[in-house]
CSV table of C-alpha atoms and ligand atoms in Angstrom, one decimal:
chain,number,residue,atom,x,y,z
A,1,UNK,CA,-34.5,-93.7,33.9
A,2,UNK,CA,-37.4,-92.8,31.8
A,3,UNK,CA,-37.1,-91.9,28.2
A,4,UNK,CA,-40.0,-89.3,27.1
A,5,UNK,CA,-42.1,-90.7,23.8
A,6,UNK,CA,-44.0,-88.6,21.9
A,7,UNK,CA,-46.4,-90.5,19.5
A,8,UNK,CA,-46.0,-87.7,16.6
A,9,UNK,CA,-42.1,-87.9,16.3
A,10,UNK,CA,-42.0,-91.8,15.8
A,11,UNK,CA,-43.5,-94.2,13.7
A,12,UNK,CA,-45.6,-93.3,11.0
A,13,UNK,CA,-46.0,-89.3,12.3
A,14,UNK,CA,-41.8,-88.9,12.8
A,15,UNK,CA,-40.8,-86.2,10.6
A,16,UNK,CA,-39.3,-87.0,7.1
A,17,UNK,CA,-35.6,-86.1,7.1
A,18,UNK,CA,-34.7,-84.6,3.6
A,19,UNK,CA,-36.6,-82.5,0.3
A,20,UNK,CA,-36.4,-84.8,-2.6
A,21,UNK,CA,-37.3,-84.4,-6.0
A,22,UNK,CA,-38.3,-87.6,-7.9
A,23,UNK,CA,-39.4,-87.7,-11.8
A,24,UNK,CA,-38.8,-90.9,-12.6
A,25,UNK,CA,-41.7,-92.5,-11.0
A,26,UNK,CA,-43.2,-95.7,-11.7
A,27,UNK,CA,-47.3,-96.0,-11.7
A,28,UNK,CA,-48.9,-99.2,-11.2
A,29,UNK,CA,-51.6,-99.3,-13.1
A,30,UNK,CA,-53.5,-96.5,-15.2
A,31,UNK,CA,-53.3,-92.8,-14.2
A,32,UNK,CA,-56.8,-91.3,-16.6
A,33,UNK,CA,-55.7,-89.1,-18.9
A,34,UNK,CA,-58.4,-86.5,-17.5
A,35,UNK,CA,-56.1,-86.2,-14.4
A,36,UNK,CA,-53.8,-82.8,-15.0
A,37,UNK,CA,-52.9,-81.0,-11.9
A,38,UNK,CA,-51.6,-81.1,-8.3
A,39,UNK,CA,-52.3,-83.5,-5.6
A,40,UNK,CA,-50.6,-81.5,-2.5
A,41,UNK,CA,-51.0,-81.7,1.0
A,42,UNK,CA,-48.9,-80.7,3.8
A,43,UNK,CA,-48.4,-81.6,7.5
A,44,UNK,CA,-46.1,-81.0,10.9
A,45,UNK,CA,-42.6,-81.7,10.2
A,46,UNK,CA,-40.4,-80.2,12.8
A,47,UNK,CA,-37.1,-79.2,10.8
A,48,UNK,CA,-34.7,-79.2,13.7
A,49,UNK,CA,-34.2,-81.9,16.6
A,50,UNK,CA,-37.6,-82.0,19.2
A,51,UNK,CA,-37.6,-82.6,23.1
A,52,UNK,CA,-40.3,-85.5,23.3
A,53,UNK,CA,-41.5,-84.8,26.5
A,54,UNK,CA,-42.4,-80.8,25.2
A,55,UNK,CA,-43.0,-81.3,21.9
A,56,UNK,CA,-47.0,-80.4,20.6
A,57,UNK,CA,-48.0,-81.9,16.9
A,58,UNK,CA,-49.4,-78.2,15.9
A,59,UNK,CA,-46.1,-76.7,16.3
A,60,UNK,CA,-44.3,-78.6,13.7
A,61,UNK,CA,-43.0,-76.8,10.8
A,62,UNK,CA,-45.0,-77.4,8.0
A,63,UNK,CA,-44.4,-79.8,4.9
A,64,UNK,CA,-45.6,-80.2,2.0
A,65,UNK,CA,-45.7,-83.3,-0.7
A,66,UNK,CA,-47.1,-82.7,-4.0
A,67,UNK,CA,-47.8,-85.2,-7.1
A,68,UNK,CA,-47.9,-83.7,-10.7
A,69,UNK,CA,-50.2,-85.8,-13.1
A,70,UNK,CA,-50.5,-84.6,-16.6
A,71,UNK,CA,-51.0,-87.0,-19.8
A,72,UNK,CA,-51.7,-89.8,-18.1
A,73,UNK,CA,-47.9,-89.7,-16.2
A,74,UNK,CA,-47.0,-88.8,-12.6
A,75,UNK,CA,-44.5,-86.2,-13.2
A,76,UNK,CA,-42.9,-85.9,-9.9
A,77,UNK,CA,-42.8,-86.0,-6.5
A,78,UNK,CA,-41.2,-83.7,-4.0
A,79,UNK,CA,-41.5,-82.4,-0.8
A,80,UNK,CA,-40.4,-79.3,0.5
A,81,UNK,CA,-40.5,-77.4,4.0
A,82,UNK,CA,-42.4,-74.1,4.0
A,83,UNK,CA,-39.5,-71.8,5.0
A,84,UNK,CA,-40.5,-69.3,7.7
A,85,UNK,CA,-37.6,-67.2,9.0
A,86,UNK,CA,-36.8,-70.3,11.4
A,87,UNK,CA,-36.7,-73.1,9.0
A,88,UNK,CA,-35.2,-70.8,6.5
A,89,UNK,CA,-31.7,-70.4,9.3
A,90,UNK,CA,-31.9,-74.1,10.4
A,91,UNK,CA,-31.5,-74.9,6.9
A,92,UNK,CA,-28.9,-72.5,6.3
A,93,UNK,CA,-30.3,-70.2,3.6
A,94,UNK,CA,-31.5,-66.4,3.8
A,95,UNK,CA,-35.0,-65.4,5.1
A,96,UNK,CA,-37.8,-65.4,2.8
A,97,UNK,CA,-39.0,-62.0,4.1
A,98,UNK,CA,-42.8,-60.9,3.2
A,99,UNK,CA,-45.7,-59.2,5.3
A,100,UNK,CA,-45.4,-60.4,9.4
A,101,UNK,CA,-48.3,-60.3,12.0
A,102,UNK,CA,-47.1,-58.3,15.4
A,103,UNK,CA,-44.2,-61.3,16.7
A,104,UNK,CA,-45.5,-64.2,15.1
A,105,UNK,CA,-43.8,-66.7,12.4
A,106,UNK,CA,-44.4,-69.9,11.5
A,107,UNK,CA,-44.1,-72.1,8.7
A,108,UNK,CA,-47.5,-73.3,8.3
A,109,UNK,CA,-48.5,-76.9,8.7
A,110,UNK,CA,-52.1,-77.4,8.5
A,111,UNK,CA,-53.3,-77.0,4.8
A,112,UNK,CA,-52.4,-76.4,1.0
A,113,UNK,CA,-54.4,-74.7,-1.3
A,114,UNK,CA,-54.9,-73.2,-5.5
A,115,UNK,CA,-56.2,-70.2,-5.5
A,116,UNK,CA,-56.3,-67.2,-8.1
A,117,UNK,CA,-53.7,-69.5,-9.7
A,118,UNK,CA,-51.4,-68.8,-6.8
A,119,UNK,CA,-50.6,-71.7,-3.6
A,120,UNK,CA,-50.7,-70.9,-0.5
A,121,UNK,CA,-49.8,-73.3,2.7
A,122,UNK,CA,-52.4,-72.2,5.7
A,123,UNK,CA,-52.5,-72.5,9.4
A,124,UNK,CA,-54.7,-71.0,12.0
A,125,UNK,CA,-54.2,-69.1,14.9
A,126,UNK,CA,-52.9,-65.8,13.7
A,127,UNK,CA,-50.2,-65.8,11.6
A,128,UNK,CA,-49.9,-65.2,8.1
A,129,UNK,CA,-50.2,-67.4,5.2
A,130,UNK,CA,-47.7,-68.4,3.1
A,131,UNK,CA,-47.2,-68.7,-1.3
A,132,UNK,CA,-45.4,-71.4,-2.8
A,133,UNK,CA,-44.2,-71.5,-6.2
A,134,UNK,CA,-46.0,-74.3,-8.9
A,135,UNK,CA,-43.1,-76.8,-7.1
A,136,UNK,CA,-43.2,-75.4,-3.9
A,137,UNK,CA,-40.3,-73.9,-3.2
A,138,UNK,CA,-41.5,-70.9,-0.7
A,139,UNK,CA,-42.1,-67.5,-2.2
A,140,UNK,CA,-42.8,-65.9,1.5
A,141,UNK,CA,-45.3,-64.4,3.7
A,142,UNK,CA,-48.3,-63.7,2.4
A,143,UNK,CA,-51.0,-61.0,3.0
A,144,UNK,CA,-52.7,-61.1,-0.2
A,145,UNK,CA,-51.0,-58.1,-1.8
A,146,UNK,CA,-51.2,-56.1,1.0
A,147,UNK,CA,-55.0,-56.8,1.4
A,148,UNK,CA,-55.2,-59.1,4.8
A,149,UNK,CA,-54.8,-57.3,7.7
A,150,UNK,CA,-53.9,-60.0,9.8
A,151,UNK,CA,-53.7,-64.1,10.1
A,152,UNK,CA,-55.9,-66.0,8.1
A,153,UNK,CA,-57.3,-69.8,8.8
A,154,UNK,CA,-56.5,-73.1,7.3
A,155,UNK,CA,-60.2,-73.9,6.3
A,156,UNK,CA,-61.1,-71.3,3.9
A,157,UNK,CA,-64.7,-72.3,2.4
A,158,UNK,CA,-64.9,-71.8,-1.9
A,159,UNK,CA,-68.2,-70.3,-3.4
A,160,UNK,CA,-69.0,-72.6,-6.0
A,161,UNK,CA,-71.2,-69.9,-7.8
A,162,UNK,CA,-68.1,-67.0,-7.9
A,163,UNK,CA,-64.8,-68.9,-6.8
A,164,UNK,CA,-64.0,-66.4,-4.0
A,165,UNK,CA,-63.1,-67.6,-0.4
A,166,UNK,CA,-65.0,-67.3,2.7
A,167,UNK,CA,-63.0,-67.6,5.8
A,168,UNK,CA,-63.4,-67.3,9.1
A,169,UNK,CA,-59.8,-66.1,11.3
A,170,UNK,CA,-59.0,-66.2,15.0
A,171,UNK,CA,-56.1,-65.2,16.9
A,172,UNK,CA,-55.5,-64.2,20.6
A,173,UNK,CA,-54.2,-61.0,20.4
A,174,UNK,CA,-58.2,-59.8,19.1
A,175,UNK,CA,-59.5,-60.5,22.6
A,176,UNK,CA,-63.2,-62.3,21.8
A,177,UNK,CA,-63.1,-61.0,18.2
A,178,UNK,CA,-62.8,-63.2,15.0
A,179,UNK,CA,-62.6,-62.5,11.3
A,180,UNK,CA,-64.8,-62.8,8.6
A,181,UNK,CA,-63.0,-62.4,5.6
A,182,UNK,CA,-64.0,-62.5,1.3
A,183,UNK,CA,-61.1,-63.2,-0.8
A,184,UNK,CA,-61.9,-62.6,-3.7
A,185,UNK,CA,-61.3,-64.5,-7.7
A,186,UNK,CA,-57.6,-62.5,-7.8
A,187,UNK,CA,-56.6,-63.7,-4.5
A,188,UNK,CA,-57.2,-60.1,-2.9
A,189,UNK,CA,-59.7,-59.5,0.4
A,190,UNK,CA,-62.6,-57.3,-0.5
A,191,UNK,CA,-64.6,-57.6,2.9
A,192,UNK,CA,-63.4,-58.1,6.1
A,193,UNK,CA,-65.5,-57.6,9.0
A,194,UNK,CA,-64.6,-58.2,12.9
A,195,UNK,CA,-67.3,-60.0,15.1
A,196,UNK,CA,-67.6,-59.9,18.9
A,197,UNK,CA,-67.7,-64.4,20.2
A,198,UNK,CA,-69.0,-64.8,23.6
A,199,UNK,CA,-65.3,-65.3,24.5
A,200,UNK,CA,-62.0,-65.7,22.9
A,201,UNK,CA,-62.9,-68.7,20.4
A,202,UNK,CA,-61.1,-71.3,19.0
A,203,UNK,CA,-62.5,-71.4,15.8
A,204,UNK,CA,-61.6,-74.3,13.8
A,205,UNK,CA,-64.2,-74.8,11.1
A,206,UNK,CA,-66.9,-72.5,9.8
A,207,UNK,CA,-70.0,-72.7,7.0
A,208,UNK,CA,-71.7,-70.7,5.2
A,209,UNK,CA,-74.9,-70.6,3.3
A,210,UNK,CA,-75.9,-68.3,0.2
A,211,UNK,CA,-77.3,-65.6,2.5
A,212,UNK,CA,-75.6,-66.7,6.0
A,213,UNK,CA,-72.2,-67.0,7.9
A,214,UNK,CA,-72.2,-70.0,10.4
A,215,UNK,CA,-70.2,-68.7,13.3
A,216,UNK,CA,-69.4,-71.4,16.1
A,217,UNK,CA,-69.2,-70.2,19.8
A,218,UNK,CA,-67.5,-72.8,20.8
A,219,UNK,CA,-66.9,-74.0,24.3
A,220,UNK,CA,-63.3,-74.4,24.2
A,221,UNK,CA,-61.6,-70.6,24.4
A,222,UNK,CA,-57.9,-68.9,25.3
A,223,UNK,CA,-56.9,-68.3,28.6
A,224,UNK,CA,-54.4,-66.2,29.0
A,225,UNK,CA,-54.8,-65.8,32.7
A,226,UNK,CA,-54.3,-69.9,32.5
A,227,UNK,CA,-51.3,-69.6,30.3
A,228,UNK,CA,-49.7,-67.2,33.2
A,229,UNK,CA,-50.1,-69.6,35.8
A,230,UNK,CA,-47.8,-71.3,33.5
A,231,UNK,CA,-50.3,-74.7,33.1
A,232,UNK,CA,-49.1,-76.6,30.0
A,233,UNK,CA,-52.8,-76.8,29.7
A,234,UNK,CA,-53.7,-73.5,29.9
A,235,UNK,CA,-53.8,-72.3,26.5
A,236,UNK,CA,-57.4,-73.0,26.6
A,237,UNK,CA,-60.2,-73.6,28.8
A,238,UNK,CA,-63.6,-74.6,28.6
A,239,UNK,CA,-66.7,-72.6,29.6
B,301,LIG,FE1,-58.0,-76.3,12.0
């Protein structure tokens, strides 16, 4: 008999078990006093038992570990799972509730940002971001006070000249549209503006210029006539 392995539930990528809170941290060495803030980043981290043999590393739930520096001390650690409605009931507490995008929910696993004074844990794809709270317990579902429309993207770009955030959002259900999107200094979208790909993109990174968007037409695009053929490949295609 063959048991399944799946490289990102083992070893160094198997999913950390527990939230804890540490603030009696030891520092080898010299933290500068100049350092005062956050160090956060988050990652998959399924919260409830995976098949190997089915399991994708972009579907974990999404954790995320933080470091507070101030004076020259590391304040704490802790990590803490972003609680969409599904990690909210395997963990046994009440749904967080905020803004939803048509079915979709997910605890998003792909980035961490400060913006507006605000954090917000990021994934692309479709759905919705989501705030955390200074220690990053989960606030909810996030559409920027009722500004985004739809999903947003992990990889929002910062204007260093005016602080806002240029992004650049995909998500099946918009055929071969994507989103370009402004949010602005008080975390709100002021532009967003839907243009036609030369199929239904991918769109993983994006740049922009002080005039221009960079829009990739990327190679690699959903199929959703793939995905009914029932392919575990088939979520996209080349072209
Ligand atoms: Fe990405």
């Amino acid at each position: 008999m063959t048991v399944a392995v799946n490289p990102y539930l083992q070893g160094n990528f198997a999913p950390v078990l527990e939230e804890v809170t540490e603030t009696d941290l030891r520092v080898q060495g010299h933290i500068p006093d100049v350092l005062c803030g956050r160090y956060l980043r988050n990652g998959p981290n399924p919260a409830s038992p995976q098949e190997p043999s089915t399991y994708h590393w972009f579907s974990g739930d999404g954790m995320v570990h933080g470091i507070r520096l101030r004076d020259g001390r590391a304040e704490w650690y802790r990590n803490r799972w972003v609680r969409s409605d599904a990690v909210s009931n395997v963990l046994g507490e009440s749904a967080r509730g905020g803004a939803t995008e048509h079915f979709m929910d997910f605890g998003p696993n792909t980035n961490v940002i400060g913006h507006a004074g605000r954090t917000f844990a990021l994934v692309e794809g479709g759905t919705r971001p989501y705030e955390l709270d200074a220690e990053l317990e989960t606030v909810g579902r996030c559409d920027f006070d009722g500004t985004l429309e739809g999903g947003y993207t992990a990889h929002p770009k910062r204007d260093p000249l005016t602080g806002e955030l240029y992004a650049v959002s995909y998500f099946f259900g918009w055929g071969d549209d994507v989103e370009v999107t402004v949010l602005d200094s008080s975390a709100h979208v002021r532009s967003a503006r839907r243009v036609t790909m030369g199929g239904p993109v991918s769109v993983h990174d994006t740049a922009f210029t002080q005039r221009w968007v960079v829009l990739l037409d990327l190679p690699v695009t959903f199929s959703m006539d793939a995905l009914a053929e029932g392919s575990g490949r088939a979520t996209c295609s080349t072209r």
